[in-house]
PDB file of C-alpha atoms in Angstrom:
ATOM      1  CA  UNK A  21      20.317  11.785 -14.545  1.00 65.00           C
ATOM      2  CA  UNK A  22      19.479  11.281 -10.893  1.00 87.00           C
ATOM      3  CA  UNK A  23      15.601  12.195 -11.448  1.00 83.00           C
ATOM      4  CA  UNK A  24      15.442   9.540 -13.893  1.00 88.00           C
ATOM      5  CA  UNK A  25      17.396   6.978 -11.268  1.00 91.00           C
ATOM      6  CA  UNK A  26      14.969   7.927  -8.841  1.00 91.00           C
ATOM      7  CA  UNK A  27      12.255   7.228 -11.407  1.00 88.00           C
ATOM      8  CA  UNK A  28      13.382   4.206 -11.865  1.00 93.00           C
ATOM      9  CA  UNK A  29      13.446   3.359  -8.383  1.00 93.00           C
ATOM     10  CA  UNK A  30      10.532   4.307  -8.115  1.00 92.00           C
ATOM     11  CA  UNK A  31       8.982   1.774 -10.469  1.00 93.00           C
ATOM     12  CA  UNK A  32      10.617  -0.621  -9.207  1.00 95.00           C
ATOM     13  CA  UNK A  33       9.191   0.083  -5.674  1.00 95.00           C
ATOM     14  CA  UNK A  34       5.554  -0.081  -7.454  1.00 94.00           C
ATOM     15  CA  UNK A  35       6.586  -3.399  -9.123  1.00 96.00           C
ATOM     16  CA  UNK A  36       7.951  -5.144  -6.366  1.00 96.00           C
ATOM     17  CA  UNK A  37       5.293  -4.162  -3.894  1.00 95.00           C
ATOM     18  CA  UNK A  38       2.626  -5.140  -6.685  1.00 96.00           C
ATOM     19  CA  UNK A  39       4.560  -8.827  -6.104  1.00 96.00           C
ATOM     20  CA  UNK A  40       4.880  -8.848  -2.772  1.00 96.00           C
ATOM     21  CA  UNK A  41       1.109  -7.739  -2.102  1.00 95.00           C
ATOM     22  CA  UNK A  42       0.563 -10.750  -4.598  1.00 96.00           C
ATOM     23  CA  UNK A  43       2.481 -13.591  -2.565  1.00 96.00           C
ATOM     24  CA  UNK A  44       1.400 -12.348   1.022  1.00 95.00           C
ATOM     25  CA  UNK A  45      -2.332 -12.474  -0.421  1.00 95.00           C
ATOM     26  CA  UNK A  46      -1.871 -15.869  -1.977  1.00 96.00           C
ATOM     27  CA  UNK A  47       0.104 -17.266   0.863  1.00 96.00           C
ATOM     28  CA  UNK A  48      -1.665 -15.805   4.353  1.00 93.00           C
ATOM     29  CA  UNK A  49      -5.376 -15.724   2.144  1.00 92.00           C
ATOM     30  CA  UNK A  50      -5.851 -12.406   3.731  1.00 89.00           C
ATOM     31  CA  UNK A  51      -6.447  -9.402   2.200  1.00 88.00           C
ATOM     32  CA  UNK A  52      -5.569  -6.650   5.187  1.00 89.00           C
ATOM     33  CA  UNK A  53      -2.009  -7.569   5.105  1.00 90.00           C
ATOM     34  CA  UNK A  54      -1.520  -8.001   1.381  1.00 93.00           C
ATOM     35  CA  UNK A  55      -3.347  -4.398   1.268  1.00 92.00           C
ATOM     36  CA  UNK A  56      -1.057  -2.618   4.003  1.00 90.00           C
ATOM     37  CA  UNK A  57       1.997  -4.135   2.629  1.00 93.00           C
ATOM     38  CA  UNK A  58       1.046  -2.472  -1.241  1.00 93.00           C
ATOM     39  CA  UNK A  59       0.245   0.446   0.655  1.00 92.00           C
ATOM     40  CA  UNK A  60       3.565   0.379   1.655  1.00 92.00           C
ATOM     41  CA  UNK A  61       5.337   0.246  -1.299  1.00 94.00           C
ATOM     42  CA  UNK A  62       3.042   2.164  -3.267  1.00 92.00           C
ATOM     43  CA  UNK A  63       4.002   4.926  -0.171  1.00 92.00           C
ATOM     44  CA  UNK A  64       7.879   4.771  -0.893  1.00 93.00           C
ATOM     45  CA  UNK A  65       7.686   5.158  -4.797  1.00 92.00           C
ATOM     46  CA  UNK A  66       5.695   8.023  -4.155  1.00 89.00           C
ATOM     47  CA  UNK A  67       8.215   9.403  -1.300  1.00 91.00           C
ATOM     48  CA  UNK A  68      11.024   8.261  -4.174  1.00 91.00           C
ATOM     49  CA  UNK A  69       9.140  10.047  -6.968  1.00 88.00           C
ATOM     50  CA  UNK A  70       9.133  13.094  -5.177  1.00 88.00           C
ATOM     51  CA  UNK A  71      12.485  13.170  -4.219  1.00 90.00           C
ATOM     52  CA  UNK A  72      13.732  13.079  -8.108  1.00 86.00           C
ATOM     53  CA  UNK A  73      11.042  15.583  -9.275  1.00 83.00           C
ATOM     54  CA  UNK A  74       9.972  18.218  -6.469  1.00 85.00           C
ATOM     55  CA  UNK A  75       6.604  19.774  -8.465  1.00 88.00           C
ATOM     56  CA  UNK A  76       3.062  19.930  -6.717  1.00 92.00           C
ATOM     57  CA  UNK A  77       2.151  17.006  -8.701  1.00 89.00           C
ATOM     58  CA  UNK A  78       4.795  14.541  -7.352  1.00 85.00           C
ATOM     59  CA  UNK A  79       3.524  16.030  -3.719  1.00 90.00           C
ATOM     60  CA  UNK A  80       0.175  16.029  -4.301  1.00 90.00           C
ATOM     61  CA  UNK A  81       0.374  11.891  -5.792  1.00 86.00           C
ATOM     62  CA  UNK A  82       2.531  11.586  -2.234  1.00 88.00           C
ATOM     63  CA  UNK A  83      -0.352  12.908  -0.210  1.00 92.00           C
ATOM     64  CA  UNK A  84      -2.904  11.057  -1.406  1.00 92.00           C
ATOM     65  CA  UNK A  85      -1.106   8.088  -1.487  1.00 90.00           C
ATOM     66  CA  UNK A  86      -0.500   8.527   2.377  1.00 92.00           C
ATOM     67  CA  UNK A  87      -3.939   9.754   2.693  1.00 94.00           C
ATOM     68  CA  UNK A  88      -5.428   6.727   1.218  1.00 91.00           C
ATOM     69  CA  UNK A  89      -3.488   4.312   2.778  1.00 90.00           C
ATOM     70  CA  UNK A  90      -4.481   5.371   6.368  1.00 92.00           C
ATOM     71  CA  UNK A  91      -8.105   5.661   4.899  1.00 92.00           C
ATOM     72  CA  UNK A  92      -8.119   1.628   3.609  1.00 89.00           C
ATOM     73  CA  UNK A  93      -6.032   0.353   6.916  1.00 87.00           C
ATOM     74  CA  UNK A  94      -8.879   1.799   9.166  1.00 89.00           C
ATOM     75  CA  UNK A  95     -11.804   0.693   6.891  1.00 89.00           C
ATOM     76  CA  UNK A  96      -9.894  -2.952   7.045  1.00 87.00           C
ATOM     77  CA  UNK A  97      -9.766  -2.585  10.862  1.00 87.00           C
ATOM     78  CA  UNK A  98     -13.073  -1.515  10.920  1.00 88.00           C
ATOM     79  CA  UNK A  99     -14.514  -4.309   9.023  1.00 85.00           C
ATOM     80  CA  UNK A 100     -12.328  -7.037  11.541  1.00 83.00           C
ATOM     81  CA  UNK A 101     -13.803  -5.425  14.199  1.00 87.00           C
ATOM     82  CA  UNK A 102     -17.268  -5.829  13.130  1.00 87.00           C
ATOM     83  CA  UNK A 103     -17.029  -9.236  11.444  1.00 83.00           C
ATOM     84  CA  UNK A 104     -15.898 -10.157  14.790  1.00 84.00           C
ATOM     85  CA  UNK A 105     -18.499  -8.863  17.023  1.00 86.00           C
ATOM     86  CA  UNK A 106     -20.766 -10.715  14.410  1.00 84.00           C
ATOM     87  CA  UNK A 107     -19.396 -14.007  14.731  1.00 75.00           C
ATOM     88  CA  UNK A 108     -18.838 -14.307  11.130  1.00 58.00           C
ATOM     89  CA  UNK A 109     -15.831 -16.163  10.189  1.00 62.00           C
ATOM     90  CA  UNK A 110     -12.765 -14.614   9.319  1.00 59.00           C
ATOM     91  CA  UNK A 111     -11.508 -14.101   5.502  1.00 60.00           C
ATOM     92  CA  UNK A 112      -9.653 -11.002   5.505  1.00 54.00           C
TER      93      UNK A 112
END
């Protein structure tokens, strides 16, 4: 019962941040903040995931979730940085 709660949650997490990553990128017409808020979400339904079913699987999807967020926010900050020591004008 409570590892199919916590499933639940868990999709809802995924859903909701899917949304949210939706309205921040169609209202600020950014994409770094629309990505690090998915990232976000799609963090805590892992973290919730693993919490209702403890396997390798759950910890390994958890990892790499973490893994790739911190990989995306520094290629994002990256990219600022040199778009701005370009000159270019800002879109993301």
């Amino acid at each position: 019962m409570t590892a199919a709660l916590l499933g639940q949650a868990a999709l809802w997490a995924t859903v909701l941040g899917i949304g949210a990553a939706a309205l921040a990128a169609l209202r600020l017409r950014r994409v770094r903040p629309a990505v690090t808020l998915l990232s976000d979400y799609l963090l805590a339904a892992g973290l919730i995931h693993l919490a209702g079913r403890a396997t390798w699987a759950s910890l390994a999807l958890a990892a790499s979730t973490a893994a790739l967020r911190i990989v995306l926010n520094l290629d994002l900050r990256a990219l600022a940085a040199r778009r701005r020591e370009s000159g270019a004008p800002r879109q993301g």
